[in-house]
Short mmCIF file of C-alpha atoms in Angstrom, two decimals:
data_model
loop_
_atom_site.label_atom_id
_atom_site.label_comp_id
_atom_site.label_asym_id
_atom_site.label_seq_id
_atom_site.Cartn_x
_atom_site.Cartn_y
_atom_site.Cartn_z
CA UNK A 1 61.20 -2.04 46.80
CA UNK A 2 57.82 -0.74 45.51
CA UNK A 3 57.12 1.03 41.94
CA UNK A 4 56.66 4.84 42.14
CA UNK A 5 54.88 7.13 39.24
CA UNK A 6 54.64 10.82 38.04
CA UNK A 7 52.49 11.55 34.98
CA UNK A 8 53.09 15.07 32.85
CA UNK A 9 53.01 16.25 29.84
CA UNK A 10 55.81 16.32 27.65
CA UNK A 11 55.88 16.60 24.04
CA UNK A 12 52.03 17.64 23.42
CA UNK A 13 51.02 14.04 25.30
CA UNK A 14 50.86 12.43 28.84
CA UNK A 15 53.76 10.92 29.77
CA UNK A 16 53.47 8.49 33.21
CA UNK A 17 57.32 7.36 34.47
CA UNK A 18 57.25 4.12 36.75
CA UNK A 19 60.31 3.07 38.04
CA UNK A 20 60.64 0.41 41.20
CA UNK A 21 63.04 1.86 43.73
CA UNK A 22 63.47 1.42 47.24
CA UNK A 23 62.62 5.23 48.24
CA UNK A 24 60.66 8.15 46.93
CA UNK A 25 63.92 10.20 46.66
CA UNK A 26 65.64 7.46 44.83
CA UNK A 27 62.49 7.25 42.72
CA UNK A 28 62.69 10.84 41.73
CA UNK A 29 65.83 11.11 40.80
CA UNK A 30 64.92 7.79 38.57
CA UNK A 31 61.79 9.52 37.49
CA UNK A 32 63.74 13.50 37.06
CA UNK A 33 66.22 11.74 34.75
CA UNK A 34 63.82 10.18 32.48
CA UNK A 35 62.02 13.45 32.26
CA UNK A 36 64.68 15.30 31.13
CA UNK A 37 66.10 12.91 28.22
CA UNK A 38 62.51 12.92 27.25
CA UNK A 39 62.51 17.22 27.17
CA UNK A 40 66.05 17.11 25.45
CA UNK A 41 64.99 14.99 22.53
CA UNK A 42 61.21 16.83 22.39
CA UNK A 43 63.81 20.27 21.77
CA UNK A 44 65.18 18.28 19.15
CA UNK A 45 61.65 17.32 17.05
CA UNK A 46 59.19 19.60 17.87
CA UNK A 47 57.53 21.75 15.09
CA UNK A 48 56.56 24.63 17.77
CA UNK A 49 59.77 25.95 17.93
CA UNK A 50 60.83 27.57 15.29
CA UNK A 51 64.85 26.63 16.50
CA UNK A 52 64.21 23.19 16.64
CA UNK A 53 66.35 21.38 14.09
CA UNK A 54 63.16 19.80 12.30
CA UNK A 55 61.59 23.11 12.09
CA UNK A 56 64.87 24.48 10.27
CA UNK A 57 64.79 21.60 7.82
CA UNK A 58 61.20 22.19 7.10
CA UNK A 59 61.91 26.09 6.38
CA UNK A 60 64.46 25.19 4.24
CA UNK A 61 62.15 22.93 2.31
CA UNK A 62 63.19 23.19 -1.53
CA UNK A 63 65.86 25.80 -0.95
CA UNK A 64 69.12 24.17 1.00
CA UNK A 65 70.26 21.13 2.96
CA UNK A 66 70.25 21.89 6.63
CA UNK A 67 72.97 20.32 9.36
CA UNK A 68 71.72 18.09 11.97
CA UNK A 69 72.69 15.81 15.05
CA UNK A 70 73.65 12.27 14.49
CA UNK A 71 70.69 11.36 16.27
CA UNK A 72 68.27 13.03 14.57
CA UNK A 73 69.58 11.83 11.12
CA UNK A 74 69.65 8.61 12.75
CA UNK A 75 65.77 9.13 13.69
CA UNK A 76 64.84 9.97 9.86
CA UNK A 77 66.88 7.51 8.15
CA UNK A 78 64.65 4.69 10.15
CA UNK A 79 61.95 6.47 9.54
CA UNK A 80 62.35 6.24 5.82
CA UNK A 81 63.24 2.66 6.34
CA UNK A 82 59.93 1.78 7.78
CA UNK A 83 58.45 4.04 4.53
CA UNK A 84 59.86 1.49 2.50
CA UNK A 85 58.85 -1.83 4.11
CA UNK A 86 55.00 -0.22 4.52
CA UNK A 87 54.62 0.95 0.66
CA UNK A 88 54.89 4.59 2.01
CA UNK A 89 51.87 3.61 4.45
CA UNK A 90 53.56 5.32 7.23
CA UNK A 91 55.42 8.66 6.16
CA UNK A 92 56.86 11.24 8.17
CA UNK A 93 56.41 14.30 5.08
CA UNK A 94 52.60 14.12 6.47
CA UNK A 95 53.84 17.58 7.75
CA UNK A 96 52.40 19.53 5.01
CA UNK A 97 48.81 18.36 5.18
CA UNK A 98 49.19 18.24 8.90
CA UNK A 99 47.28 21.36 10.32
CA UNK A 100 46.57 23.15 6.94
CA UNK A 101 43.94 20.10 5.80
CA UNK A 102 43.33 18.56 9.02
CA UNK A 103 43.15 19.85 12.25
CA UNK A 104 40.81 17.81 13.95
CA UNK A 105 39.46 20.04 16.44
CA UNK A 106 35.57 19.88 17.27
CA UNK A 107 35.17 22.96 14.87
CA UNK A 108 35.39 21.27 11.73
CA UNK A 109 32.02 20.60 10.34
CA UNK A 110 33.15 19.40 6.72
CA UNK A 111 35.57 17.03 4.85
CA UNK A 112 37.95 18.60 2.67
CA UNK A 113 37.27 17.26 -1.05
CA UNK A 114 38.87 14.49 -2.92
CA UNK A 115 40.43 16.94 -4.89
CA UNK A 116 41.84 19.44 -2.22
CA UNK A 117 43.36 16.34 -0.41
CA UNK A 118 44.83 14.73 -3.34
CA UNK A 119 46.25 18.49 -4.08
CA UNK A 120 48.20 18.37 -0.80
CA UNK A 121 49.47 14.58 -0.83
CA UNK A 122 51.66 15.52 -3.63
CA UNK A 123 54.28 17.10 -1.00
CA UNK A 124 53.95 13.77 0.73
CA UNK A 125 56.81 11.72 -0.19
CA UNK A 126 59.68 10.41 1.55
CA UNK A 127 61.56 9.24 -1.48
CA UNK A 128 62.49 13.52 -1.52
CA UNK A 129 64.44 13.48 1.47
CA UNK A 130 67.39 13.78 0.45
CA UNK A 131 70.46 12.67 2.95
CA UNK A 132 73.75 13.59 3.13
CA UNK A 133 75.61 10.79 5.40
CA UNK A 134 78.82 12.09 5.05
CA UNK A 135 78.06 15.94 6.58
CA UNK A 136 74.90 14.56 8.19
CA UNK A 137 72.33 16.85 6.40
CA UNK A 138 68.88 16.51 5.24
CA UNK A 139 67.34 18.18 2.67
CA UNK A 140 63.31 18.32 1.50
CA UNK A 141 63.40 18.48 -2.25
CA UNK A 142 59.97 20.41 -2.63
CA UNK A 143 59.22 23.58 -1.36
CA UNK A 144 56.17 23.24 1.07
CA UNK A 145 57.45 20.19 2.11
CA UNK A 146 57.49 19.52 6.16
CA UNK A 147 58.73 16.65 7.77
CA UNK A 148 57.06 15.54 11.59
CA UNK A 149 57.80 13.07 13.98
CA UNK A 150 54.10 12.48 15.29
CA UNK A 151 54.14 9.02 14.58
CA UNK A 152 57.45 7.83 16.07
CA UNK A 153 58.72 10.21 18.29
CA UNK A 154 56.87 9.29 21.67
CA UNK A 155 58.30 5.56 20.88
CA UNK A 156 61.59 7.07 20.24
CA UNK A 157 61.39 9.26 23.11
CA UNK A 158 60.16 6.06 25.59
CA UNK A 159 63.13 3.90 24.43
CA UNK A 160 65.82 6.53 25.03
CA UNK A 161 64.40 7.41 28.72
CA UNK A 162 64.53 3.39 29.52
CA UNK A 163 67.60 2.94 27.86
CA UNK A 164 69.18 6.13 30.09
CA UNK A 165 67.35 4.24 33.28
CA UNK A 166 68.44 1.17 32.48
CA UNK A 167 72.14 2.25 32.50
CA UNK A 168 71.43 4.13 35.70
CA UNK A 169 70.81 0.49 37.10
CA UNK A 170 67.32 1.24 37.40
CA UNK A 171 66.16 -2.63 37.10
CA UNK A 172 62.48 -2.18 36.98
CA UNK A 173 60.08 -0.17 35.29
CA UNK A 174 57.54 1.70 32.70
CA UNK A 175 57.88 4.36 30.48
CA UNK A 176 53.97 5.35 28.99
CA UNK A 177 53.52 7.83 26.53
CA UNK A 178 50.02 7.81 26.45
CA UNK A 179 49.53 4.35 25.01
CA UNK A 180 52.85 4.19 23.43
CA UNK A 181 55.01 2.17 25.91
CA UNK A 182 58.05 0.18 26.91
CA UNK A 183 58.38 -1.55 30.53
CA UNK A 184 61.58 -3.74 31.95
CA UNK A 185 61.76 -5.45 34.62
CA UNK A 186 59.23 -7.23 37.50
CA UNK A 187 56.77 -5.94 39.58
CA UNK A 188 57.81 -6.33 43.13
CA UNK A 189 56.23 -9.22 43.63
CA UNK A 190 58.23 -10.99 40.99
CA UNK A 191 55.21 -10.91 38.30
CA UNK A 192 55.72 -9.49 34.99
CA UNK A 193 54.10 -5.93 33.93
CA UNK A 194 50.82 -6.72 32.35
CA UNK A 195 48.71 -3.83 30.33
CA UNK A 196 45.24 -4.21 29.60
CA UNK A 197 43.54 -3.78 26.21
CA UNK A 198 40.90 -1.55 25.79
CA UNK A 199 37.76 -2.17 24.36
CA UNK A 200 37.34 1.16 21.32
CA UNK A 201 34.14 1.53 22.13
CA UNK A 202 34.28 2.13 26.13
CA UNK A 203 38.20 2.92 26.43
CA UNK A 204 37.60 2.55 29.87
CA UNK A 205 36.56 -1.19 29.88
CA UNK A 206 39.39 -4.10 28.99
CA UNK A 207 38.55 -6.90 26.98
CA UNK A 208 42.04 -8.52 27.17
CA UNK A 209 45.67 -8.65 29.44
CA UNK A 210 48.93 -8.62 28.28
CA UNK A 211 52.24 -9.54 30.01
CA UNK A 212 54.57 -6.80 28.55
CA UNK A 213 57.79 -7.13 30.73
CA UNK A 214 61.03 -6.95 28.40
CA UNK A 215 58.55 -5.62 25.37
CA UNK A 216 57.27 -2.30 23.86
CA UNK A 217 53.23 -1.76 23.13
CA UNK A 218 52.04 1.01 20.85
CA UNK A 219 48.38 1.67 19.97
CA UNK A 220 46.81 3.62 17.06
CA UNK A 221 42.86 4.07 18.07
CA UNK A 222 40.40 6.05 16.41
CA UNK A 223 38.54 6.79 19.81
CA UNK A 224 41.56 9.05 21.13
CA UNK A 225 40.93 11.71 18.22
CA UNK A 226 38.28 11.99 15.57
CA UNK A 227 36.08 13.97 14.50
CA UNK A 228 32.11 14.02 14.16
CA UNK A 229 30.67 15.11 10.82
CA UNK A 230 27.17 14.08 9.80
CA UNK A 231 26.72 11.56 12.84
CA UNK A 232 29.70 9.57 10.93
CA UNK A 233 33.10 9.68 13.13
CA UNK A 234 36.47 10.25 11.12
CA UNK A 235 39.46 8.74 12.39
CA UNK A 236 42.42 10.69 12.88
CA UNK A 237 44.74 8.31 11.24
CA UNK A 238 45.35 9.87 7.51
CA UNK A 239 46.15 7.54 4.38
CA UNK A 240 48.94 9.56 2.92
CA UNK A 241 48.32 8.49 -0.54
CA UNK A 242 45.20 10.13 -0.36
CA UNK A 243 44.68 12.59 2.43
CA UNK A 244 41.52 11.62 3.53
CA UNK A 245 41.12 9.49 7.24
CA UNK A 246 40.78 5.63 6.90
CA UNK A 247 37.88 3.84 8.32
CA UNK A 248 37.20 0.20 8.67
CA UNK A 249 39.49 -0.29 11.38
CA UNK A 250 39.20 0.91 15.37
CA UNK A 251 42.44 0.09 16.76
CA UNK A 252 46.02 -1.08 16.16
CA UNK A 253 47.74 -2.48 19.12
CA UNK A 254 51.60 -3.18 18.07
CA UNK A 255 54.03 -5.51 20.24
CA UNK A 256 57.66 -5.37 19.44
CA UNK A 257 60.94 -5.24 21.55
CA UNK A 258 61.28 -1.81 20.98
CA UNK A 259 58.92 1.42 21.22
CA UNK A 260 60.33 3.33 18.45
CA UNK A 261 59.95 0.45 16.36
CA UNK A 262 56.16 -0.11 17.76
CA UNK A 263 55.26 3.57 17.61
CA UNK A 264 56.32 3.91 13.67
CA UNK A 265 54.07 0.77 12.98
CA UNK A 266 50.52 0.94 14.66
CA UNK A 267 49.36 3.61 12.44
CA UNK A 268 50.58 2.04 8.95
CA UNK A 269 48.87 -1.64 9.83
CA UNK A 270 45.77 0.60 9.80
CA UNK A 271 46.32 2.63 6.77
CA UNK A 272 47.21 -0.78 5.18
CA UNK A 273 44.43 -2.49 6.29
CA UNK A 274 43.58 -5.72 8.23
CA UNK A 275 44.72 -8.52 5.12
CA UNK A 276 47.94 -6.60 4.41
CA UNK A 277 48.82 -5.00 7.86
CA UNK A 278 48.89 -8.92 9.47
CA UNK A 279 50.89 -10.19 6.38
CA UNK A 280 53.61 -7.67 7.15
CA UNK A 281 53.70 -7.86 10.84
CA UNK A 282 53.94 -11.73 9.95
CA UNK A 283 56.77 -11.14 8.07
CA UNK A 284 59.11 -9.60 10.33
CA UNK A 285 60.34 -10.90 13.48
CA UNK A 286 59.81 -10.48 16.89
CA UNK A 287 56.80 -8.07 15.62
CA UNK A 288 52.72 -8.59 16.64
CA UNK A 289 49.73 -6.99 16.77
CA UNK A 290 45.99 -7.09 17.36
CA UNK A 291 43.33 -5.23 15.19
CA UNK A 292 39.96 -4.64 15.90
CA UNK A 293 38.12 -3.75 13.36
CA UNK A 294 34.09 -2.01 13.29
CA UNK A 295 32.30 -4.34 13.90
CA UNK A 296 34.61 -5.56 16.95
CA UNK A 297 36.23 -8.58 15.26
CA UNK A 298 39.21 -8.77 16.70
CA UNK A 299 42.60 -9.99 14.22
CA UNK A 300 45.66 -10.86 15.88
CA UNK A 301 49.07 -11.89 14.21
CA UNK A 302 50.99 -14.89 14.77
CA UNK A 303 51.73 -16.36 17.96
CA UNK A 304 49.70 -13.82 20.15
CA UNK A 305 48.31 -14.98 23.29
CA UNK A 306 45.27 -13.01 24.94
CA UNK A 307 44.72 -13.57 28.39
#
């Protein structure tokens, strides 16, 4: 048995499959399967497509409740739940300052104002989704309103390949959604999966190793996309209660026992900052996380061990 890999991208990121098999050809069919549960449920979520059934609810945004699967009404009613235990810290209505305010490309030379962000938070609130459980339908109660699943659908994504895997008998592996990741399983040689954390400043260089076997990692950092405006860089991670990108913090690393879970909280410990991101994570169990912050102190939660 050895582990095999295939990275590609898949839902605007890098996705790398790992899966320990005792062939290539058992491998890839390991490896195809994950790929296209992963393709299935990008259909589902992606704002590109103007078929997709989150592109349909945003369109109908202030004019009708729109049918949806189970699973993606499932998706958003988590989502909403993870609004309410971060104060509205992480909120998937981000959709409407998404491209229009920030687009983070190396173009932009200039902050919007105070004023032009605060103009375009107002549409961000996920108290006006509006759910039908009964006939499964969501509705956006203002018009201009877009829901997007940037900040937990990788996580989501990883979890249902592993869990498909998983039930395939597949006894060992790693799903990596470019940072956001679940593994299962030993390495061949009987030792558990370990990551490595990066340092923000030289992504390249680790400062610390974690054993992740049976556990999901997720990692909000402001060195994977930012933008450079008057020799001061601007994280990508948006406070939605203001519009504007947080600073203060460098990276989030979450650990939970699932990536959905982990995903949907890297980027709110940020936006909530260092004192109340760790009181949270304290809070809720089987939940950690490390922060570094700018001038490389590093924070961890609870019960974290660095190696």
């Amino acid at each position: 048995m050895k582990p095999f890999a295939q990275s590609l991208r898949l839902m605007g990121n890098t996705f790398t499959i790992t899966v320990v098999a005792a062939n290539n050809s058992i491998a890839q069919r390991s490896i195809d399967t994950a790929v296209a549960e992963i393709r299935r449920i990008e259909q589902l979520l992606t704002t590109f497509s103007s078929d997709s059934q989150t592109s349909r609810i945003n369109e109908n945004a202030g004019v009708a409740p729109v049918a949806v699967d189970r699973e993606v009404f499932g998706l958003i009613e988590r989502s909403i739940a993870i609004s309410k235990i971060t104060q509205g810290a992480f909120d998937i209505t981000y959709g409407s300052i998404d491209k229009s305010l920030w687009n983070f490309d190396k173009g932009m030379r200039s902050l919007p104002s105070k004023e032009e962000a605060l103009k375009r938070v107002h549409l961000i609130n996920y108290n006006n989704i509006i759910l039908d459980k009964v006939n499964a339908t969501v509705f956006l109660k203002e018009k201009g309103m877009r829901i997007g699943f940037g900040g937990i659908g990788k996580g989501y994504a990883a979890e249902m390949a592993k869990a498909l895997l998983v039930k395939e008998g597949v006894k060992s592996g790693i799903i990596n959604a470019s940072g956001d990741l679940t593994a299962w399983g030993l390495q061949p040689g009987g030792k558990p999966w370990r990551i490595g954390i990066s340092n923000p400043d030289r992504p390249q260089d680790i400062f610390s190793y974690l054993d992740i076997s049976g556990k999901a990692v997720a990692t909000s950092g402001n060195y994977e996309k930012y933008v450079m405006i008057g020799g001061k860089k601007y994280s990508h991670t948006i406070d939605p209660k203001t519009g504007l990108p947080i600073s203060g913090i460098k990276s989030v690393t979450v650990i939970s026992g699932n990536a959905e879970f982990a995903d949907a909280m890297a980027t709110p410990i940020a936006v909530m900052g260092i004192k109340a991101g760790l009181y949270l994570i304290d809070q809720i169990p089987d939940l950690h996380c490390i922060i570094i912050d700018d001038n490389n102190t590093i924070y961890t939660s609870k019960a974290i061990n660095l190696n």
